[in-house]
Structure formats: structure tokens, C-alpha cells
GROMACS .gro file of C-alpha atoms in nm:
model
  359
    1UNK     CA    1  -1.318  -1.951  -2.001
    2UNK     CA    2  -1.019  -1.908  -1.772
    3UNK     CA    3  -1.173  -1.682  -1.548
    4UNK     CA    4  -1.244  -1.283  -1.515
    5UNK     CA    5  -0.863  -1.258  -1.382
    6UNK     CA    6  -0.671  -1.488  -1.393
    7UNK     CA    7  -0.555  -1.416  -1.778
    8UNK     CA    8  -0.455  -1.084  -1.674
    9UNK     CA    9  -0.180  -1.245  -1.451
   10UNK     CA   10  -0.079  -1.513  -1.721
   11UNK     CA   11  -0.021  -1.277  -2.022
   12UNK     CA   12   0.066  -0.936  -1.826
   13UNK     CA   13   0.294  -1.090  -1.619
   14UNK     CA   14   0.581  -1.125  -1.903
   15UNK     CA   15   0.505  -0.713  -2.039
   16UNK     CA   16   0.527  -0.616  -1.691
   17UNK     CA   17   0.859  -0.784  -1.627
   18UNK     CA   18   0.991  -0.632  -1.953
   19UNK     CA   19   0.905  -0.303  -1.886
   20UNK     CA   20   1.030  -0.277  -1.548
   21UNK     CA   21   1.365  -0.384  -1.647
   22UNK     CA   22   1.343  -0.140  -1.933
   23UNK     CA   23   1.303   0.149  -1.656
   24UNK     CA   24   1.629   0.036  -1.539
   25UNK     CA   25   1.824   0.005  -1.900
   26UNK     CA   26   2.096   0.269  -2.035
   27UNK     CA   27   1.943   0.367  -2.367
   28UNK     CA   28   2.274   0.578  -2.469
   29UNK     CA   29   2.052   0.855  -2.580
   30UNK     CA   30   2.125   1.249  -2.501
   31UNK     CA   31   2.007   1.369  -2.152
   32UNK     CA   32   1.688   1.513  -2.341
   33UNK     CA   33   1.597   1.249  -2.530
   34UNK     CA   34   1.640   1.016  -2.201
   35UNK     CA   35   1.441   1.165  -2.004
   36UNK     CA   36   1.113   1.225  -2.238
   37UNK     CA   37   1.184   0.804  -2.320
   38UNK     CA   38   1.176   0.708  -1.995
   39UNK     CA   39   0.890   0.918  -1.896
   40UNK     CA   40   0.694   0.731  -2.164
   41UNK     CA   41   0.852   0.416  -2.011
   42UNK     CA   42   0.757   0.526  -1.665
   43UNK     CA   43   0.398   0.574  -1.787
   44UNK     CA   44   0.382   0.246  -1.917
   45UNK     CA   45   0.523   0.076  -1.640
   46UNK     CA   46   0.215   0.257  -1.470
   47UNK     CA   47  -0.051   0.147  -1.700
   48UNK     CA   48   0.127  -0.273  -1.647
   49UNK     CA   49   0.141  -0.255  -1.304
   50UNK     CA   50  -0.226  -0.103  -1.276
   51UNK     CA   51  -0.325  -0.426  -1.504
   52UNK     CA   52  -0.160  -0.720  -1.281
   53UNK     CA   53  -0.230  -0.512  -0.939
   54UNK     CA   54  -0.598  -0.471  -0.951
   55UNK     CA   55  -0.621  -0.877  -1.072
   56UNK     CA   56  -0.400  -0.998  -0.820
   57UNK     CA   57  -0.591  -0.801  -0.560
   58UNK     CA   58  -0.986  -0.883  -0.711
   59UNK     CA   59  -0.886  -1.328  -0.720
   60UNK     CA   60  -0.936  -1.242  -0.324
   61UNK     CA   61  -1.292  -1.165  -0.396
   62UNK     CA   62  -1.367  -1.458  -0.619
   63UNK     CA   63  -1.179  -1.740  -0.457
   64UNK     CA   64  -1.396  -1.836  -0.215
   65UNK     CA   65  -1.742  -1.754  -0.123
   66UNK     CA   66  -1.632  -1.822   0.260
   67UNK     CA   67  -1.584  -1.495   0.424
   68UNK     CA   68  -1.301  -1.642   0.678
   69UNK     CA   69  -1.104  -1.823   0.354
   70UNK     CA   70  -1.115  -1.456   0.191
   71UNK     CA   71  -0.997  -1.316   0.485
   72UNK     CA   72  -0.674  -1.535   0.553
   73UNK     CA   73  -0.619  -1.465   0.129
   74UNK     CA   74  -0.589  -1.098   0.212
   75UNK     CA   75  -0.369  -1.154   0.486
   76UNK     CA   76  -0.119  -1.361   0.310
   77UNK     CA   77  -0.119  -1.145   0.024
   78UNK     CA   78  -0.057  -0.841   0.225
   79UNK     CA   79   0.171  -1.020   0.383
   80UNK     CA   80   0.341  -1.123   0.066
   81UNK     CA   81   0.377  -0.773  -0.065
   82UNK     CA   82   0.515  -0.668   0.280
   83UNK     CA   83   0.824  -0.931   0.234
   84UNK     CA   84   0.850  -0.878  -0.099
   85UNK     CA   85   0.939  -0.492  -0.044
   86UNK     CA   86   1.166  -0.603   0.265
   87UNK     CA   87   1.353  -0.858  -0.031
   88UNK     CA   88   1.386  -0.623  -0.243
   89UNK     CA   89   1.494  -0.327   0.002
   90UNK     CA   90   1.740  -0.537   0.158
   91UNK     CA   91   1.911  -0.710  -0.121
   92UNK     CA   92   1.971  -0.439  -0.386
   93UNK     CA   93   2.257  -0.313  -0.247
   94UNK     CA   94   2.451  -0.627  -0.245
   95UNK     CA   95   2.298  -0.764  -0.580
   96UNK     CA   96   2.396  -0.388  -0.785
   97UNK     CA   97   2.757  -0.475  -0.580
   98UNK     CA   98   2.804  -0.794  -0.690
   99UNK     CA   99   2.756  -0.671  -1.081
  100UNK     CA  100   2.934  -0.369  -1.060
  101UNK     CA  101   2.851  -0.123  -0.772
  102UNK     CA  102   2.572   0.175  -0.766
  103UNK     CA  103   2.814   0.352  -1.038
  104UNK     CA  104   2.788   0.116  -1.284
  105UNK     CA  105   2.474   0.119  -1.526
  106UNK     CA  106   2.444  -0.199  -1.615
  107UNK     CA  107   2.482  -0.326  -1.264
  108UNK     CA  108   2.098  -0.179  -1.213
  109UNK     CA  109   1.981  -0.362  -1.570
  110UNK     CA  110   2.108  -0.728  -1.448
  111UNK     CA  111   1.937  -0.660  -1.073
  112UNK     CA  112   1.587  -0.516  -1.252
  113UNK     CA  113   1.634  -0.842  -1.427
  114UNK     CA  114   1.672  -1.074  -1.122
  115UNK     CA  115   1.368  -0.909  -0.944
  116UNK     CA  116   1.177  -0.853  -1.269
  117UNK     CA  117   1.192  -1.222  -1.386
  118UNK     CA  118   1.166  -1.304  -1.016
  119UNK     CA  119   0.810  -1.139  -0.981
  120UNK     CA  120   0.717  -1.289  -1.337
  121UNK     CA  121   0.799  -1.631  -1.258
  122UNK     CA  122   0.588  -1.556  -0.892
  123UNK     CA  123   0.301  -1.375  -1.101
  124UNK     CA  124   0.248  -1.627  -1.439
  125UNK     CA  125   0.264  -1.931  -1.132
  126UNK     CA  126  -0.014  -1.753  -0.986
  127UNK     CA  127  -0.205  -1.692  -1.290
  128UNK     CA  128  -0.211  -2.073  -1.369
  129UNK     CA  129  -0.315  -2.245  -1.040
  130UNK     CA  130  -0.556  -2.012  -0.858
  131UNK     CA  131  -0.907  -2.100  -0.893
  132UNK     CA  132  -1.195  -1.860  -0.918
  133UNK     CA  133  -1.467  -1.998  -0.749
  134UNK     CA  134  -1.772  -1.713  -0.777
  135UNK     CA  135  -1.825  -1.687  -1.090
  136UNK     CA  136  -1.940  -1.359  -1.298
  137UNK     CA  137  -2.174  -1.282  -1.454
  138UNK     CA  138  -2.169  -1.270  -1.842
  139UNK     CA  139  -2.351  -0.987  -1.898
  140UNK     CA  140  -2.140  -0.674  -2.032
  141UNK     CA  141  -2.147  -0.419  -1.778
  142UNK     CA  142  -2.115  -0.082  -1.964
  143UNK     CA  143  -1.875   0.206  -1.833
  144UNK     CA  144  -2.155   0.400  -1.688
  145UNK     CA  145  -2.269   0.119  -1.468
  146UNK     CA  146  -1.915   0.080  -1.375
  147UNK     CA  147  -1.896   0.413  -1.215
  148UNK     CA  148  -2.252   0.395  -1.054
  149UNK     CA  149  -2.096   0.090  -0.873
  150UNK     CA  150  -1.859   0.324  -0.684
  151UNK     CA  151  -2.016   0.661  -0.694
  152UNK     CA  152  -2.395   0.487  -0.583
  153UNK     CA  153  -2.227   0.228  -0.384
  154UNK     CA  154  -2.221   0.496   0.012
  155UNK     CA  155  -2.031   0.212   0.179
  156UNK     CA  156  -1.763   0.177  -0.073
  157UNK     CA  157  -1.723   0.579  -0.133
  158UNK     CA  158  -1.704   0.607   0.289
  159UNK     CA  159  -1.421   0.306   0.292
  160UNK     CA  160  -1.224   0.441   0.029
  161UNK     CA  161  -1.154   0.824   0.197
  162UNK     CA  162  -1.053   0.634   0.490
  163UNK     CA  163  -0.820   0.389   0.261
  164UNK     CA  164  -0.684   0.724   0.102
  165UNK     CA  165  -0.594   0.884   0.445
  166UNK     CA  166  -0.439   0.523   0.592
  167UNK     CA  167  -0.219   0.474   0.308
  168UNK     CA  168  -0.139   0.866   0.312
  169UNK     CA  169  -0.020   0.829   0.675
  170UNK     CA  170   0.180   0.517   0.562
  171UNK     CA  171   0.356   0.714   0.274
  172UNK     CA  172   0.419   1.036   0.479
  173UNK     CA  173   0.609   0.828   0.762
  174UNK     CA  174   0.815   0.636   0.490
  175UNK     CA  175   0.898   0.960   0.292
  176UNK     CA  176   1.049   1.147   0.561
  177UNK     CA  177   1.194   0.850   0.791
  178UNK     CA  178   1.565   0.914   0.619
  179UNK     CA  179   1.574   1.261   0.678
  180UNK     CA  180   1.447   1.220   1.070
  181UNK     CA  181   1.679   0.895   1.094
  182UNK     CA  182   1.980   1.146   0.987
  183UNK     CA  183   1.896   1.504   1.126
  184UNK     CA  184   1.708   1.401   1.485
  185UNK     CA  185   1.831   1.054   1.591
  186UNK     CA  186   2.204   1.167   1.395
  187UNK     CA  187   2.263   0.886   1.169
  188UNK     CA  188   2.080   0.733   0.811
  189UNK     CA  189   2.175   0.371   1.001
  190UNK     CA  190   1.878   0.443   1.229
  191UNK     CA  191   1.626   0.400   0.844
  192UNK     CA  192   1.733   0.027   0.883
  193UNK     CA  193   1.584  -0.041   1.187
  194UNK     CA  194   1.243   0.156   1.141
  195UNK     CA  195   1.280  -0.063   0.829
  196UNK     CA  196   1.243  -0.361   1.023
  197UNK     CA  197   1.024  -0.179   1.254
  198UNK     CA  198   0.784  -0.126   0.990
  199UNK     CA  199   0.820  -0.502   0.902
  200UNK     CA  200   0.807  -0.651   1.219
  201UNK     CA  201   0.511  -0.456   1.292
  202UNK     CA  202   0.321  -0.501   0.996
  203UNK     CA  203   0.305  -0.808   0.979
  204UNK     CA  204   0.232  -0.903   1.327
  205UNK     CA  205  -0.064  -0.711   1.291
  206UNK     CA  206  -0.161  -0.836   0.988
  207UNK     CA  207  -0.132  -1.250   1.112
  208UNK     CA  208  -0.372  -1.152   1.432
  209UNK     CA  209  -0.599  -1.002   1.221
  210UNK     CA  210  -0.816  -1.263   1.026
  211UNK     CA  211  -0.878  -1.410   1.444
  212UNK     CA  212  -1.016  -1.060   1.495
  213UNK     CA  213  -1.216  -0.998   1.213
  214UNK     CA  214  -1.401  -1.351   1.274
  215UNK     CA  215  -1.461  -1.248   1.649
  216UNK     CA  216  -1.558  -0.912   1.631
  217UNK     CA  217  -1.697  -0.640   1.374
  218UNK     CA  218  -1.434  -0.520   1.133
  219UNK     CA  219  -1.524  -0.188   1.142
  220UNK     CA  220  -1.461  -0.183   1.493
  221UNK     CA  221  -1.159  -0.319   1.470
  222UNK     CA  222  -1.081  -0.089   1.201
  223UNK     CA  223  -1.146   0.181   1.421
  224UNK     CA  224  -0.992   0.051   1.710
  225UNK     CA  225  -0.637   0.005   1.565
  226UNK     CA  226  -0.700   0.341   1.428
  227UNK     CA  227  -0.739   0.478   1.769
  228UNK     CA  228  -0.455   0.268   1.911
  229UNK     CA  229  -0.224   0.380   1.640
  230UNK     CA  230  -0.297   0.775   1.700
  231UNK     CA  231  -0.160   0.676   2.078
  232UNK     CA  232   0.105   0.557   1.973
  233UNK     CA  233   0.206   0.791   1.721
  234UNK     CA  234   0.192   1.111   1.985
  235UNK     CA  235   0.367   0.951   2.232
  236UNK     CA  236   0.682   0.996   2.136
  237UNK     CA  237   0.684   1.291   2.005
  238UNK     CA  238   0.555   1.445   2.343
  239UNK     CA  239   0.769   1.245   2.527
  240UNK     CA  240   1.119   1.252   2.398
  241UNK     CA  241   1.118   1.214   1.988
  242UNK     CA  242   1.503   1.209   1.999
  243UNK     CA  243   1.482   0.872   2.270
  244UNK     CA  244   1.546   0.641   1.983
  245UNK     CA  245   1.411   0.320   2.208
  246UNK     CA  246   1.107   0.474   2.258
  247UNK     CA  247   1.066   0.600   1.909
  248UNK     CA  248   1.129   0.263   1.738
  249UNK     CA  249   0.880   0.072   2.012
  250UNK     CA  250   0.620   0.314   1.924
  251UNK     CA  251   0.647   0.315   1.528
  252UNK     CA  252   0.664  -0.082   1.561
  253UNK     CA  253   0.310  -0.057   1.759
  254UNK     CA  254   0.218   0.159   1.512
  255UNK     CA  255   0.239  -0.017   1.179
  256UNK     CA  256   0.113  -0.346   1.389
  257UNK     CA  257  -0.233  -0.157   1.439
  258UNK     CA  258  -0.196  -0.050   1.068
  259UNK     CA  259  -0.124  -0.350   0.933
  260UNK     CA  260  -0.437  -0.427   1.175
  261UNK     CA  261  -0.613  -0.177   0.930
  262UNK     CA  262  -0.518  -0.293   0.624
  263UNK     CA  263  -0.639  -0.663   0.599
  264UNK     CA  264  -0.986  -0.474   0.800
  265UNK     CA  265  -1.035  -0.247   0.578
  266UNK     CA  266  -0.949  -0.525   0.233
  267UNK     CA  267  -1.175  -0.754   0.380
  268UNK     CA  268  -1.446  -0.455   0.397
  269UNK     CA  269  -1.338  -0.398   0.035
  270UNK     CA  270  -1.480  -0.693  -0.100
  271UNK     CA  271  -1.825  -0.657   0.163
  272UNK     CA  272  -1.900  -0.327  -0.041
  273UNK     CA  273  -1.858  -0.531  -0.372
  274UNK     CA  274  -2.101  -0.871  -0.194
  275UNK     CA  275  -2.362  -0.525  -0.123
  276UNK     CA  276  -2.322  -0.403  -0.497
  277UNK     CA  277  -2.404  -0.737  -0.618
  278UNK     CA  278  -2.754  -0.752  -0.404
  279UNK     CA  279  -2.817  -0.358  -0.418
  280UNK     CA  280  -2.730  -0.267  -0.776
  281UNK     CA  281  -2.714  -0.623  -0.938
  282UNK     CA  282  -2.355  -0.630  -1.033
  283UNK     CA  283  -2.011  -0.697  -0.836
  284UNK     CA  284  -1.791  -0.518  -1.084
  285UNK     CA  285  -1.480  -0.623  -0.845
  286UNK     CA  286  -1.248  -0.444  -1.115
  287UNK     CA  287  -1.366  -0.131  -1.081
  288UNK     CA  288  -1.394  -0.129  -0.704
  289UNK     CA  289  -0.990  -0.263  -0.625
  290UNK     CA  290  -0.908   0.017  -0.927
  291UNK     CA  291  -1.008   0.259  -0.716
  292UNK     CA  292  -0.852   0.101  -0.397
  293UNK     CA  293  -0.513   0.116  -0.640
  294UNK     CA  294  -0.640   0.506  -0.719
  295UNK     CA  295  -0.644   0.563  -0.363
  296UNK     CA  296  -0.323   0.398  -0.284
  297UNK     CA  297  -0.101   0.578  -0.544
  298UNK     CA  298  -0.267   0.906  -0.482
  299UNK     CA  299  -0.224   0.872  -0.107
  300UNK     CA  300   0.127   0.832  -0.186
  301UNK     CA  301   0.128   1.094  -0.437
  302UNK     CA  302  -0.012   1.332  -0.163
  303UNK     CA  303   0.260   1.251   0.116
  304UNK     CA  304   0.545   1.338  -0.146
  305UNK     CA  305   0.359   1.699  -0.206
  306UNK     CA  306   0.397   1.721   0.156
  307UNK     CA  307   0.716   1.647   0.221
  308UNK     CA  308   0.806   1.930  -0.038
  309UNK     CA  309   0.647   2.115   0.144
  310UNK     CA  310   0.799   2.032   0.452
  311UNK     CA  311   1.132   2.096   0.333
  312UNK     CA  312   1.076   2.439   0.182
  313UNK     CA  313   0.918   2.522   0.538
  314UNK     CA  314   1.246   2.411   0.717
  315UNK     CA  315   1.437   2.554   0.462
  316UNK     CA  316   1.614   2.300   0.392
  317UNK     CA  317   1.941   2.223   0.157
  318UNK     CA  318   2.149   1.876   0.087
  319UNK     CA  319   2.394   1.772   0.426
  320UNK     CA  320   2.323   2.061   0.615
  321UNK     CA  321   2.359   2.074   0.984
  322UNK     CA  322   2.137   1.969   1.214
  323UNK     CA  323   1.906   2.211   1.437
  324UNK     CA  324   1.654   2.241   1.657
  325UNK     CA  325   1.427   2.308   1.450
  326UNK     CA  326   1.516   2.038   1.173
  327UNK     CA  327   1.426   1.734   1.405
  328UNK     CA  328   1.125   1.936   1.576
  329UNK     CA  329   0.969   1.973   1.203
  330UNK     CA  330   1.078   1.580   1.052
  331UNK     CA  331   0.976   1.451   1.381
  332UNK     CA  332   0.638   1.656   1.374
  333UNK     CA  333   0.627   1.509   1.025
  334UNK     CA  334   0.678   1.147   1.132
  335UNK     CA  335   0.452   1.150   1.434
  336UNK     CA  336   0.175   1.410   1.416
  337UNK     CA  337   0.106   1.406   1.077
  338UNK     CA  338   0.003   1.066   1.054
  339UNK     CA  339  -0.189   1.064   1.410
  340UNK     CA  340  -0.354   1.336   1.206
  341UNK     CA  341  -0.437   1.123   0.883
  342UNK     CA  342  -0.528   0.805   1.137
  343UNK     CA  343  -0.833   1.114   1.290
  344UNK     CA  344  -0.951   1.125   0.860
  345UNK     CA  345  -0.947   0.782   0.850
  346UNK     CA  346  -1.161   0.719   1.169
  347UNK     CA  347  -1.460   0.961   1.080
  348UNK     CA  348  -1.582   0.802   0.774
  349UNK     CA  349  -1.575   0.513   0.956
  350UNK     CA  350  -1.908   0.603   1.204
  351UNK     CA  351  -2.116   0.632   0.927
  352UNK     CA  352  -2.029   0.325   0.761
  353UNK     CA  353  -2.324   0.065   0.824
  354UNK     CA  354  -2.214  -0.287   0.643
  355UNK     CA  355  -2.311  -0.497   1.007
  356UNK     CA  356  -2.271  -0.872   1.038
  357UNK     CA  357  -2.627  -0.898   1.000
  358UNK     CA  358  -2.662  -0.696   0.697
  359UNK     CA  359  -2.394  -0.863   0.524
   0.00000   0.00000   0.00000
């Protein structure tokens, strides 16, 4: 009676802050016994997060009927998560300081619970005023029907490789920013400001998105920003990748025609779950932002494989000196690779056929 959602976000939104702050407690146990506790608390944290994430994300498809409302949703909630990270990225340092410094355990326990109780206050508010405005079906939909939504469902299956390979390029770029910030522009002060870069970016793209989106198709604007950010991503390594102006211009660009992508592609998210309704007679909008969380967190998942990878290939060890060949290989890694993911995520994208008129 209080919605498909919207209970996930009232009563998960108290476990989740509790088990965060547990991945951030001293238990006092021996080094062995930590570390198989935590993993199970690291697993669980997993399992939480999955159960307020995919909520949070599916309201967007059920608060509105109005295609333009769900659109500007999307954008402030991408938006939202955007500042949240830059919140939390900027302020940890000075809250663990003011508690005790990075060396002191505790210090991290009274921060997790600032942030924690932060994002549960944020979430259970959430929970209790939003408004879900398509409502569900009551019919049971089994497990198997659940998976023929995605697997039956050509639209979704195309959107979601080219969801995998835009939030691979976006985890590649952030994983190995440090190490080109340090060993080809010379200092780890440069990670601030592709920080911001990243930020500034983002989220310019994503606020002149929902005035695209209602003027012209979204794949094509998914595509186009796709194109755009490819540009911009060679440039500078082809260029000059040590011209730090340049490079920071270019990487802002970049995550503005990403962010760009993002609230496209979301918005397309929830057009594949308006076709399963009429196609396979069931929206199942759990199952389809599961798999946009799948996606996410193996995209991610992915880009740290690589990175090990890179730095076996550069042979690389802890402070060692800079070389040619270092910032050749991080900036190949911050540049090419992800022009390379942004080619994936175009070519799915030609064979995806949700038009205006369709929908």
C-alpha cells in the first residue's frame, strides 16, 4: 500500500547506514579473523546498497507518467549523486582530522558515522514524501518472466552493453588519474583539479541535457556526445598529454558530453521498461535498473582488472621515478582507452530502434 519502492528506502535506509559505518569500525580481532569479518561485512554492505540503489533509481520510472518530468528526475538525481561524491571526496580529510587524523581508527568510525547517518536521514526523507504515480500491477511476476524482460526485451539488452562500456570508460579514467596526476603532469595536487574537472563537467552536461532530450532524439544525442567525447579524449594525448591546460580543458569537455550520456541513456532506461510493458505485458522496473546497477559495478570492476594490468605492463613499483614510458602508458590509459570504450558504446547504439514515434 505504500508503493512498489518506496518501503525499500524507508526500512533499508537505517541497515544500510549501520553497515557502512560497520565497514569502517575497529573490531580488535587478529589480522585473520579481520579480514574474513569484514569481507562478510563488505558483502553485506553490497547486498544493502544493491537494495536502496535500484529503488532510488526505479521511483524515476514511476513518478510521473510525463516523459519531460522523468527526465528532469534523472537529471537531478544524477546530479545529486555527482555532489554527493564531490562532499564526500572533499571533506574526509578534514572531518578524519578533526577526530584524530588518518592514523587514528576511530577517527574513520565517527566520519562513516557523519556521512552514514547523513545519507540515512537524506534516504528515509526520501522514502516518505515521494509519490509513485504509475502504479503496478498486482499480479506476481515470477523469476522467469523477470529475466525474459531483459533477455527478450533487444532494446534494453543493446542499451545496457553500451551502459557497461560508458561507465567502464568513466571508471578507467578515475582509476588511473592519481598515478598520471603524479608520474606525467609531476604532482598528486594535479587529482584535485581533474576532480573538479570531472565535476564541473558533469554536471554541466547533465543540466543541458533534459533541453536536449525534449528537442531532439536521445539516441542521437547519445551518440553525439559519444562522438564528441572520443574528440576530445585523443586530443590531448596527440597533442601534448603533459600540457596540463590542455589536458584539464579536454577531460572537463569530456565528462560534460558524458554526463550528456548518462541522463540519455537513464531516460532510455525507463523507454525500454514503457516497451516491456506494451510488448511483453509487464514493466518489471526492478529487474531492468538491477541490471543497470550490474552493469555499473561490473564496468567498474573491469577498469580495476585493467589497471592491474597496466601496471604489471609498465612494470611498475610504489614512488618510483618517473619515465618516459610511465606517462606515455597512464596517459594512453587516461585518454585512449576510454576514446576506445566511448567506440563500444556507440555501435550498439545504430541498431537501437525506440523512435519518438514508436514510443
Amino acid at each position: 500500500k505504500w508503493g512498489k519502492f518506496r518501503p525499500y528506502l524507508i526500512f533499508g535506509s537505517l541497515p544500510a547506514g549501520i553497515i557502512t559505518i560497520l565497514c569502517y569500525t575497529n573490531m580488535h580481532l587478529s589480522a585473520k579473523a579481520t579480514i574474513g569479518v569484514m569481507a562478510v561485512v563488505y558483502v553485506l554492505w553490497g547486498m544493502i546498497y544493491t537494495s536502496t540503489d535500484i529503488p532510488i533509481w526505479a521511483l524515476s520510472s514511476v513518478s510521473s507518467a510525463d516523459g519531460d518530468e522523468r527526465n528532469n528526475l534523472i537529471t537531478l538525481g544524477k546530479i545529486g549523486a555527482t555532489v554527493g561524491v564531490v562532499i564526500v571526496t572533499v571533506l574526509s580529510v578534514p572531518v578524519l582530522n578533526l577526530f584524530g587524523g588518518e592514523r587514528n581508527a576511530s577517527s574513520y568510525t565517527i566520519s562513516a558515522i557523519i556521512f552514514a547517518g547523513s545519507g540515512v536521514i537524506l534516504m528515509f526523507i526520501l522514502g516518505l514524501v515521494s509519490k509513485e504515480r504509475v502504479v503496478a500491477t498486482k499480479e506476481k511476476v515470477p523469476l522467469k518472466k523477470n529475466l525474459q524482460i531483459v533477455y527478450k526485451n533487444k532494446p534494453l539488452l543493446l542499451l545496457l552493453i553500451s551502459l557497461f562500456a560508458l561507465n567502464f570508460s568513466n571508471s578507467i579514467r578515475q582509476s588511473v588519474q592519481i598515478y598520471f596526476a603524479i608520474y606525467t603532469w609531476g604532482s598528486a595536487n594535479y587529482a584535485t583539479f581533474l576532480g573538479l574537472a570531472l565535476v564541473i563537467g558533469m554536471t554541466v552536461g547533465m543540466i543541458v541535457t533534459p533541453a536536449l532530450i525534449k528537442k531532439f532524439y536521445k539516441r542521437d544525442v547519445f551518440i553525439a556526445s559519444c562522438l564528441l567525447a572520443i574528440i576530445a579524449s585523443v586530443i590531448p594525448y596527440f597533442v601534448d598529454y603533459s600540457n596540463i591546460v590542455l589536458g584539464l580543458v579536454c577531460i572537463m569537455l569530456n565528462f560534460c558530453f558524458v554526463g550528456i550520456g548518462m541522463i540519455s541513456s537513464t531516460s532510455m532506461l525507463i523507454d525500454t521498461i514503457d516497451y516491456a510493458e506494451k510488448v511483453q505485458g509487464s514493466r518489471c522496473e526492478g529487474i531492468v535498473f538491477s541490471m543497470n546497477t550490474f552493469v555499473t559495478k561490473l564496468g567498474g570492476t573491469v577498469a580495476k582488472l585493467i589497471l592491474g594490468a597496466i601496471l604489471v605492463a609498465l612494470n611498475y613499483v610504489e614512488s618510483m621515478e618517473s619515465s618516459p614510458a610511465l606517462q606515455r602508458g597512464f596517459s594512453f590509459a587516461v585518454f585512449i582507452i576510454p576514446a576506445l570504450a566511448f567506440v563500444v558504446t556507440l555501435v550498439p547504439l545504430f541498431f537501437y530502434k525506440l523512435g519518438k514515434e514508436k514510443l
